[in-house]
Short mmCIF file of C-alpha atoms and ligand atoms in Angstrom, two decimals:
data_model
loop_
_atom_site.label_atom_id
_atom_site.label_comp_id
_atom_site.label_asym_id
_atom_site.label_seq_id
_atom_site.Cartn_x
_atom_site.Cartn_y
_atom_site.Cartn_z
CA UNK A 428 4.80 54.11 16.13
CA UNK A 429 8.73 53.67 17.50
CA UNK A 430 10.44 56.47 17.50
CA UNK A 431 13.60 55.15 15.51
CA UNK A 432 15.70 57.67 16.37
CA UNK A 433 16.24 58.27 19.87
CA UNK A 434 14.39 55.35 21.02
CA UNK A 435 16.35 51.71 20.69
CA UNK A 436 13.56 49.03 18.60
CA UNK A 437 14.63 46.07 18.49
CA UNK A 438 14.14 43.96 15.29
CA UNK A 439 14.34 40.07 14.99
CA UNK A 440 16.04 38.75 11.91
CA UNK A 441 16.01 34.99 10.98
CA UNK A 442 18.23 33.74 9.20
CA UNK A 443 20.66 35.87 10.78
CA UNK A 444 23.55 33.35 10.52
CA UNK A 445 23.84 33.54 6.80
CA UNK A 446 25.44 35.86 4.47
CA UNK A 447 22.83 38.45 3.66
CA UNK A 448 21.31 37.75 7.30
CA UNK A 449 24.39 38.53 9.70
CA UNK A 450 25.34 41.56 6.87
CA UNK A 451 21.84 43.05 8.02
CA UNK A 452 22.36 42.18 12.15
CA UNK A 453 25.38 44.23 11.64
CA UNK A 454 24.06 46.92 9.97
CA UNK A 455 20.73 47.13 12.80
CA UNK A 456 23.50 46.42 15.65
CA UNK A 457 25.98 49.80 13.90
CA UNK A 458 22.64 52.13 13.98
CA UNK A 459 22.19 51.32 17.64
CA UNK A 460 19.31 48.81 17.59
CA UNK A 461 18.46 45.54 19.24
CA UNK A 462 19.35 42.52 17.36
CA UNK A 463 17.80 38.86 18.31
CA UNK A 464 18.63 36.60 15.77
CA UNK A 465 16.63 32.67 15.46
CA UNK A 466 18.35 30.59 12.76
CA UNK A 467 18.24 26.87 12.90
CA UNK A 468 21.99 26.69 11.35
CA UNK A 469 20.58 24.05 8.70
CA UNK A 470 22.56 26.36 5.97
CA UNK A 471 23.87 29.54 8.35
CA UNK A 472 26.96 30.03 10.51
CA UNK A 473 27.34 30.25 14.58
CA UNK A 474 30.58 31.99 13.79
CA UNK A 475 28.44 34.59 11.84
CA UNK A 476 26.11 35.66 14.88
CA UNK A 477 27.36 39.13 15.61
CA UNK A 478 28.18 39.43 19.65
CA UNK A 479 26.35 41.89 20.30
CA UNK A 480 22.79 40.13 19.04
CA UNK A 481 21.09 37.65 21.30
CA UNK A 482 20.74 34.16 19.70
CA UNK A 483 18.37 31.43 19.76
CA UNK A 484 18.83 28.74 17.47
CA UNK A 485 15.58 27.41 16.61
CA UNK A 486 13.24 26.92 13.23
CA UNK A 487 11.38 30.26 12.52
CA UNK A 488 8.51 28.04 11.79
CA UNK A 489 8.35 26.29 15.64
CA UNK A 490 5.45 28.14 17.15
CA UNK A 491 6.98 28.99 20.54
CA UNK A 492 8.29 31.66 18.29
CA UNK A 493 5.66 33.48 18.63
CA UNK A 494 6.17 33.78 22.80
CA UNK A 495 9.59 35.12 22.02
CA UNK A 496 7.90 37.63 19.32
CA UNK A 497 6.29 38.89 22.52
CA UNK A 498 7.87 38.89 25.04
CA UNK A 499 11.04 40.21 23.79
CA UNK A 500 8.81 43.08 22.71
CA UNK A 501 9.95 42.71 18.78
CA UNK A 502 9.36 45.51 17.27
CA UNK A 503 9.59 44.12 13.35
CA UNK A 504 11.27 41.15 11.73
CA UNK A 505 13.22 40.70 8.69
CA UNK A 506 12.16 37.37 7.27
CA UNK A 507 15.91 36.15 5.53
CA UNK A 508 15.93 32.17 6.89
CA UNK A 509 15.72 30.26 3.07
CA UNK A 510 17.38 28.14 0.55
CA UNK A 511 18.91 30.57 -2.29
CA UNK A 512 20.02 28.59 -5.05
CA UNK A 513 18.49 28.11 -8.03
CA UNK A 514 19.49 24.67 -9.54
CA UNK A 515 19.18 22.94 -6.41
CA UNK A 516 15.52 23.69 -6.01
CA UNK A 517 15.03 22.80 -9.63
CA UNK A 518 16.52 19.36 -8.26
CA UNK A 519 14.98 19.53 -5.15
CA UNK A 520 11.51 21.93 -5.67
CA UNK A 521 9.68 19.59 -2.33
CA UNK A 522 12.55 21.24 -0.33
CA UNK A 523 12.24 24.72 -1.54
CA UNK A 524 8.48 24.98 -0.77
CA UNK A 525 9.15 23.61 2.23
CA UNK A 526 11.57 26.31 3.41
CA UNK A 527 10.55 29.22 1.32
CA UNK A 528 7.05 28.83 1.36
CA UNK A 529 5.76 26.29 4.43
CA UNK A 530 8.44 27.84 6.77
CA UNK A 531 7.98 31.53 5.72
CA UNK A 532 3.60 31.11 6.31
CA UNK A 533 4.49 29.28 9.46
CA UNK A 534 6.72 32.29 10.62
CA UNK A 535 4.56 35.00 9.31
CA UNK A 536 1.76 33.35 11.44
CA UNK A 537 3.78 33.45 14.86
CA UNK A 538 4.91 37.04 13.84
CA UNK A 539 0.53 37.89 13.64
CA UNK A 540 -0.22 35.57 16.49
CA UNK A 541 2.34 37.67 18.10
CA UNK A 542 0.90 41.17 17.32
CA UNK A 543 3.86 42.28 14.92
CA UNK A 544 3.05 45.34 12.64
CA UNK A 545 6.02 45.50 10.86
CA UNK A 546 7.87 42.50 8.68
CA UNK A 547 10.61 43.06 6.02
CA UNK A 548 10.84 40.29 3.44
CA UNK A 549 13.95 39.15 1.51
CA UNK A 550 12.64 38.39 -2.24
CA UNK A 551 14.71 38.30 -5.62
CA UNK A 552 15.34 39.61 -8.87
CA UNK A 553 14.22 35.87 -9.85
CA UNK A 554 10.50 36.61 -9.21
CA UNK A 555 10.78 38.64 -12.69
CA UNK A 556 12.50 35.87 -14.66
CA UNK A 557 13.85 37.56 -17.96
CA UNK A 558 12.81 41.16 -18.44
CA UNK A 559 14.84 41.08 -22.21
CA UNK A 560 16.80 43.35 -20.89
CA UNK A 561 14.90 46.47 -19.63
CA UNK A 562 15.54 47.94 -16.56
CA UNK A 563 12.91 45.86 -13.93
CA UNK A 564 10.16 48.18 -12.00
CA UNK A 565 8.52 46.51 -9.67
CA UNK A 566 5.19 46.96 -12.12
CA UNK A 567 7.24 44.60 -14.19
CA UNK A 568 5.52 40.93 -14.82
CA UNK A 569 6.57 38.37 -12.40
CA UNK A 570 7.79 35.02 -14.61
CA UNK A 571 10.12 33.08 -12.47
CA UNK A 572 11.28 30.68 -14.23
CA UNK A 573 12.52 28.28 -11.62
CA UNK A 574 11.15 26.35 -8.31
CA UNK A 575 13.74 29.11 -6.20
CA UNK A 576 11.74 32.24 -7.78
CA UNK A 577 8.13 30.76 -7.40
CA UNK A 578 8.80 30.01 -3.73
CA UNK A 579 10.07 33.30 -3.42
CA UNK A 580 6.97 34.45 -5.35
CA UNK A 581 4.45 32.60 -3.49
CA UNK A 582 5.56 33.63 -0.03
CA UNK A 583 5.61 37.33 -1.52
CA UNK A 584 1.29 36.90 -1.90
CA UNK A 585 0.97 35.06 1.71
CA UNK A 586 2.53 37.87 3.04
CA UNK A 587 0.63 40.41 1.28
CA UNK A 588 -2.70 38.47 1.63
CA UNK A 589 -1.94 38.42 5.22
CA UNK A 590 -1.46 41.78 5.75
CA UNK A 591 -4.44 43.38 3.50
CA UNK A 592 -6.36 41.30 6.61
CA UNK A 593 -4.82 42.49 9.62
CA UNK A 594 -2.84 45.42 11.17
CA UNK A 595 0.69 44.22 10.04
CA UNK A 596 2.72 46.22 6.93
CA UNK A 597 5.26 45.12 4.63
CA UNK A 598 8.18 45.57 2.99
CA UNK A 599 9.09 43.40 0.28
CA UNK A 600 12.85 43.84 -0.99
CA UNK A 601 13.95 42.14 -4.08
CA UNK A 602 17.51 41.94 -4.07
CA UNK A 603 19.94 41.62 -7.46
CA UNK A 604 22.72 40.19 -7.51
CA UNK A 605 23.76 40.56 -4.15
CA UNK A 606 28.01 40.58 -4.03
CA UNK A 607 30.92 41.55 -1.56
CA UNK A 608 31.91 41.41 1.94
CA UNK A 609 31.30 43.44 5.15
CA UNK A 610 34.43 46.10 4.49
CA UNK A 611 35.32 45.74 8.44
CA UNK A 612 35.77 41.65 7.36
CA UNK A 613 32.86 40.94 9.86
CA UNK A 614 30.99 38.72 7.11
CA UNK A 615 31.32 37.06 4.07
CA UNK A 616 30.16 35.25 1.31
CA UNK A 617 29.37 31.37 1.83
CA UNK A 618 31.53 28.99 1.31
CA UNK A 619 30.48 26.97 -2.03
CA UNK A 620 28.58 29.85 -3.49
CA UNK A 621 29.08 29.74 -6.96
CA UNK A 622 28.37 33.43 -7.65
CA UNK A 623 30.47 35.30 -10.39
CA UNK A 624 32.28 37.64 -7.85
CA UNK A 625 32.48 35.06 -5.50
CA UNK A 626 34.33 32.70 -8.24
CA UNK A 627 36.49 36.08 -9.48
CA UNK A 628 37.34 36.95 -6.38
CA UNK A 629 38.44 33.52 -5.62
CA UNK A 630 40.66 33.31 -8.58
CA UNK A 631 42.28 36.70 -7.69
CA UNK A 632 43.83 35.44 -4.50
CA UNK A 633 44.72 32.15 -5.86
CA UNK A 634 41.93 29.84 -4.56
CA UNK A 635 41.22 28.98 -7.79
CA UNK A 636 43.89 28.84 -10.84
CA UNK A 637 41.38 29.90 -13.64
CA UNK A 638 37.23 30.72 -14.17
CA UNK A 639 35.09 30.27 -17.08
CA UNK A 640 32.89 32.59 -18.83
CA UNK A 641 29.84 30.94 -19.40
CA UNK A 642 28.45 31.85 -23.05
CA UNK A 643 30.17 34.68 -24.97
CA UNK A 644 27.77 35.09 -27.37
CA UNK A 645 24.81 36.78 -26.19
CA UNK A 646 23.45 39.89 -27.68
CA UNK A 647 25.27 42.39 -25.36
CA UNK A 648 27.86 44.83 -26.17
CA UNK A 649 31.12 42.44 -25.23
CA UNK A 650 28.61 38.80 -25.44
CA UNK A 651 28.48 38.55 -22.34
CA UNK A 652 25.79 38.40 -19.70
CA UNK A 653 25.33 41.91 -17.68
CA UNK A 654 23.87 42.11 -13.91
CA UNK A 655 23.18 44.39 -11.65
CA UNK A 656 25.85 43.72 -9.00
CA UNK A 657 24.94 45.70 -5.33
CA UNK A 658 26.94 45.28 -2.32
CA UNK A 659 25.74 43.40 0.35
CA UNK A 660 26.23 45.95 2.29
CA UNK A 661 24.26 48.56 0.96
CA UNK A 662 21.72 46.00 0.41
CA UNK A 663 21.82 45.56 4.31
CA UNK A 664 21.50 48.97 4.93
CA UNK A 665 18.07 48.77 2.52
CA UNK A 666 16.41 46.42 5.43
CA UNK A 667 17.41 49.21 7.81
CA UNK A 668 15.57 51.49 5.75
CA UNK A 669 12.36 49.17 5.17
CA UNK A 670 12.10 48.60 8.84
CA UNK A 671 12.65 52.20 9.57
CA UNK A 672 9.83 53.05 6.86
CA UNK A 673 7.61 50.76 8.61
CA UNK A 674 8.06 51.38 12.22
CA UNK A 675 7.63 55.48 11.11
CA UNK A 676 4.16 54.42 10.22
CA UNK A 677 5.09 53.98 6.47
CA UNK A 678 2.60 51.61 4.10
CA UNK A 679 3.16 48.36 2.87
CA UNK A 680 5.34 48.16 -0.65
CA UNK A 681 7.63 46.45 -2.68
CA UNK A 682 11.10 47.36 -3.47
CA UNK A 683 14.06 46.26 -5.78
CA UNK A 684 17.51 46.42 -4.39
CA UNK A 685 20.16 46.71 -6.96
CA UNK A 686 21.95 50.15 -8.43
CA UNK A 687 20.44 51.12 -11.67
CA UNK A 688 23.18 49.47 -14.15
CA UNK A 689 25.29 46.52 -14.85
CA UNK A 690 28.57 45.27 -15.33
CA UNK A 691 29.26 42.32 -17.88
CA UNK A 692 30.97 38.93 -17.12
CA UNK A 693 34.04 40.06 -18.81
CA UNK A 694 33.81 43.36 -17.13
CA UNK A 695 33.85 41.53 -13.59
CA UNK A 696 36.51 39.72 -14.66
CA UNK A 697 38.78 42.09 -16.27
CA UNK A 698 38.28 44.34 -13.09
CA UNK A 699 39.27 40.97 -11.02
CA UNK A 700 42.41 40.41 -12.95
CA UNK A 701 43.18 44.24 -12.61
CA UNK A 702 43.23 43.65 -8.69
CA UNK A 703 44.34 40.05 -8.77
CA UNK A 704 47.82 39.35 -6.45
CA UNK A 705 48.52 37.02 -8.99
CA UNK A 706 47.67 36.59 -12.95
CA UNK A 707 44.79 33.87 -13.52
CA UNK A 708 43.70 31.97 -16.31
CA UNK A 709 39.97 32.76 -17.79
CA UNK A 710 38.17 30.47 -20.25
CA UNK A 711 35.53 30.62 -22.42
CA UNK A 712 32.58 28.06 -22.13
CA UNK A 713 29.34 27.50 -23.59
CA UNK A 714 26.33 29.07 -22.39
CA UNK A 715 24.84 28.04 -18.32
CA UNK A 716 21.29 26.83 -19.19
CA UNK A 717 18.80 28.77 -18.19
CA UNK A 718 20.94 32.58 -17.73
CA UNK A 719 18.71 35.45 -18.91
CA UNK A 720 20.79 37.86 -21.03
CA UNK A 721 20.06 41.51 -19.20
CA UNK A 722 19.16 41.81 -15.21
CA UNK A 723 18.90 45.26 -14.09
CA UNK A 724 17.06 47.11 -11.79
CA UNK A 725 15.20 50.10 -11.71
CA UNK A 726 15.58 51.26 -7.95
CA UNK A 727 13.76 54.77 -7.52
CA UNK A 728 11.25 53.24 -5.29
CA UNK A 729 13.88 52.37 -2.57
CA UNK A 730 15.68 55.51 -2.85
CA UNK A 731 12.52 57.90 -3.32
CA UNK A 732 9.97 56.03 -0.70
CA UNK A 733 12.16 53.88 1.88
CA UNK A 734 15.50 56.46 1.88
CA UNK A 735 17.99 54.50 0.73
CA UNK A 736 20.91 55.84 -0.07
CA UNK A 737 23.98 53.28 -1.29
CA UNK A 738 27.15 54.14 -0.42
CA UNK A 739 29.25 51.36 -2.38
CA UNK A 740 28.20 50.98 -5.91
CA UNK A 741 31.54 50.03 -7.11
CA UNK A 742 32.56 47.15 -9.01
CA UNK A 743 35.98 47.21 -7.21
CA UNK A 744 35.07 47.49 -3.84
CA UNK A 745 32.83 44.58 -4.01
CA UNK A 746 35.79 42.37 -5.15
CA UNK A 747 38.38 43.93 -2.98
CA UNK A 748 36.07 43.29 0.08
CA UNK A 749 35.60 39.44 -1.40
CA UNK A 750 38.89 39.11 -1.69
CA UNK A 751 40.02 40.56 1.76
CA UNK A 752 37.43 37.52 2.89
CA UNK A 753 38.78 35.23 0.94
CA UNK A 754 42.53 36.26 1.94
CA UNK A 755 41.26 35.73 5.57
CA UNK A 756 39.53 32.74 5.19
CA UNK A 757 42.86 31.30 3.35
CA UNK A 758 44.58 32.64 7.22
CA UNK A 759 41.78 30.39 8.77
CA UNK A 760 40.89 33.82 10.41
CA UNK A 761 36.98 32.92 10.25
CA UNK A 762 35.22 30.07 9.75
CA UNK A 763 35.09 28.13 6.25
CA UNK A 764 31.07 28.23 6.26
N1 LIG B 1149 29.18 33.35 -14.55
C1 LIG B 1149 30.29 33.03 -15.32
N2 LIG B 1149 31.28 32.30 -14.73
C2 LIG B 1149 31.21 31.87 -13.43
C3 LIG B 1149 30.06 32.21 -12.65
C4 LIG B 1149 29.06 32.95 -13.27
O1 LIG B 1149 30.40 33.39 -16.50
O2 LIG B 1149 32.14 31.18 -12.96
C5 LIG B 1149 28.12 34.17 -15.18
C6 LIG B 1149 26.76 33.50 -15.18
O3 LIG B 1149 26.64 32.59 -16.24
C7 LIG B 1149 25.86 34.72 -15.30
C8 LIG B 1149 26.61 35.80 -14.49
O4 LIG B 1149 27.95 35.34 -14.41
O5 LIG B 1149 25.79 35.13 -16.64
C9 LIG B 1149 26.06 35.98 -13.10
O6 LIG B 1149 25.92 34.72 -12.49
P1 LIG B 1149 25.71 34.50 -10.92
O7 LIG B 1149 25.69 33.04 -10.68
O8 LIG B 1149 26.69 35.32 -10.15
O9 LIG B 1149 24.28 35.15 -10.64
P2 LIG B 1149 22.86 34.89 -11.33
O10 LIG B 1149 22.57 36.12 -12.11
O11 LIG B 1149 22.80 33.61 -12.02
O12 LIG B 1149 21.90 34.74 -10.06
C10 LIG B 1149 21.43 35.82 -9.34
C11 LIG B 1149 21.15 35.40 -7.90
C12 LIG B 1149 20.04 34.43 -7.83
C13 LIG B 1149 18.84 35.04 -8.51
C14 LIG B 1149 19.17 35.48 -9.92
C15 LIG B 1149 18.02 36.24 -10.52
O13 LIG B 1149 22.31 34.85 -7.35
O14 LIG B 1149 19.72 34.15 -6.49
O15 LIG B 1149 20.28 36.34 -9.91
O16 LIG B 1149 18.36 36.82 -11.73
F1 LIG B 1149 17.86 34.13 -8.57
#
């Protein structure tokens, strides 16, 4: 067991160069840990490695990973390195088991070759695929309905079935829908996501002159599609709190990462126009194929059993911290990726 608190750990994250990956190294790196982070930069950002964590650029899959495990004395991983969007791996579903499910048993095998006993896993609200509307325990079925959420899905049970067999634990987090930016403008959102409060917050700086709602005529109260929207930030400080469950000796478990309620399309988007520097236009469209109406989570489990205690569940401070990234990637203040 690591004592957490007065000791340092130190805690490898791959993937660290992407969003929700470099969000986290910041997050260890505030509370005083050790960061090393491996990311092959196929997707993720140099300019998104925070100074203060050691990099090596390298697949998580390439088994001299496991050497490094070692003898950099890791004391748990968060497993983030993956493809995230869900109509390119119905376009491309070879690809997506290749990085979500090859990659992540190849890494979780040089993290047991290694010796690790603690791994933190980034899953998704997609393993459920469309609750109808219910808040989503993580009893709930699992039904993805596309290539992205069965990956996810899949590397969920190797990790499991690997650890049921050997001293490592667990934490599974599935994450909603993940929006915002670091408030200290450290990290942002990719470049080309296509996210709702990614698009909003676009339009409310003037990237973009208008945005489309797609489908108003869904059985919600306003027709519009409702999520769960958490802060990335909060949801990095949830992988603090998984790896601090684990290294305290805490058992395996899954997790979902989201607030408790949702906001509607139109709500993100009237609440976008509210803060906007400058009026934008807002369409309405047909449906997006393949949107479930209702995605929200039920999060007691990562509040009651891992600790975690959000600190930003507000709808405007997730688009006034996208749009303070967007403002400064308009400056060419940080890189475009
Ligand atoms: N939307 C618009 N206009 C836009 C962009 C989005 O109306 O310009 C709508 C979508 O149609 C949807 C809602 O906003 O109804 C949210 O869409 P996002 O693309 O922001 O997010 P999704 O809910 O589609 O996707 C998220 C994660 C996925 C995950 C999925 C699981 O981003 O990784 O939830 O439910 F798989």
């Amino acid at each position: 067991m690591v004592d957490v608190v007065s000791g340092s750990p130190t805690v490898l994250i791959t993937g660290g160069a992407g969003y929700i990956g470099s969000h986290a190294a910041h997050a260890f790196i505030d509370k005083g840990w050790s960061v090393v982070i491996v990311d092959d930069l196929s997707t993720g950002s140099r300019s998104r490695v925070p100074e203060a964590a050691a990099f090596i650029e390298m697949d998580c899959a390439d088994p001299q990973l496991s050497a490094i495990i070692r003898d950099r004395a890791i004391d748990a991983a968060v497993h983030f390195a993956a493809r995230i969007k869900v109509d390119e791996s119905v376009a491309d579903p070879l690809g997506y088991y290749k990085a979500n499910v090859c990659t992540a048993r190849a890494f979780f095998e040089n993290a047991h070759l290694a010796g690790l006993g603690a791994i933190v896993f980034s899953s998704t609200a997609a393993v459920y695929g469309d609750a109808g509307g219910a808040a989503v325990s993580e009893e709930s079925a699992t039904r993805p309905e596309s290539p992205y959420g069965r990956s996810k899905l899949a590397a969920e049970w190797i990790l499991a079935d690997l650890c049921a067999v050997s001293p490592m634990r667990h934490v599974i987090l599935r994450y909603f829908n993940v929006a915002g930016a670091d408030p200290e403008g450290r990290s942002g959102p990719a470049a080309g996501s296509q996210h709702l409060l990614k698009i909003a917050a676009e339009a409310a700086v003037g990237i973009r002159p208008a945005m489309q709602i797609h489908g108003t005529d869904y059985p919600t109260a306003d027709g519009t599609c409702v999520r769960d929207y958490v802060h990335v930030t909060d949801l990095a400080e949830a992988h603090v709190s998984a790896v601090t469950h684990l290294l305290g000796g805490g058992g395996s478990l899954v997790a979902n990462v989201g607030y408790g309620h949702g906001a509607s399309v139109r709500a993100v988007i009237a609440e976008a126009l509210r803060l906007a520097d400058r009026p934008f236009a807002v369409t309405e469209g047909p449906r997006r194929a393949g949107d479930p109406v209702s995605v929200v989570a039920n999060p007691a489990r990562a509040m009651d059993v891992l600790g975690w205690r959000p600190r930003h569940d507000n709808l405007q401070a997730m688009l006034q911290s996208g749009m303070a990234w967007e403002r400064q990637r308009m400056a060419g203040e940080v890189s475009s990726a």
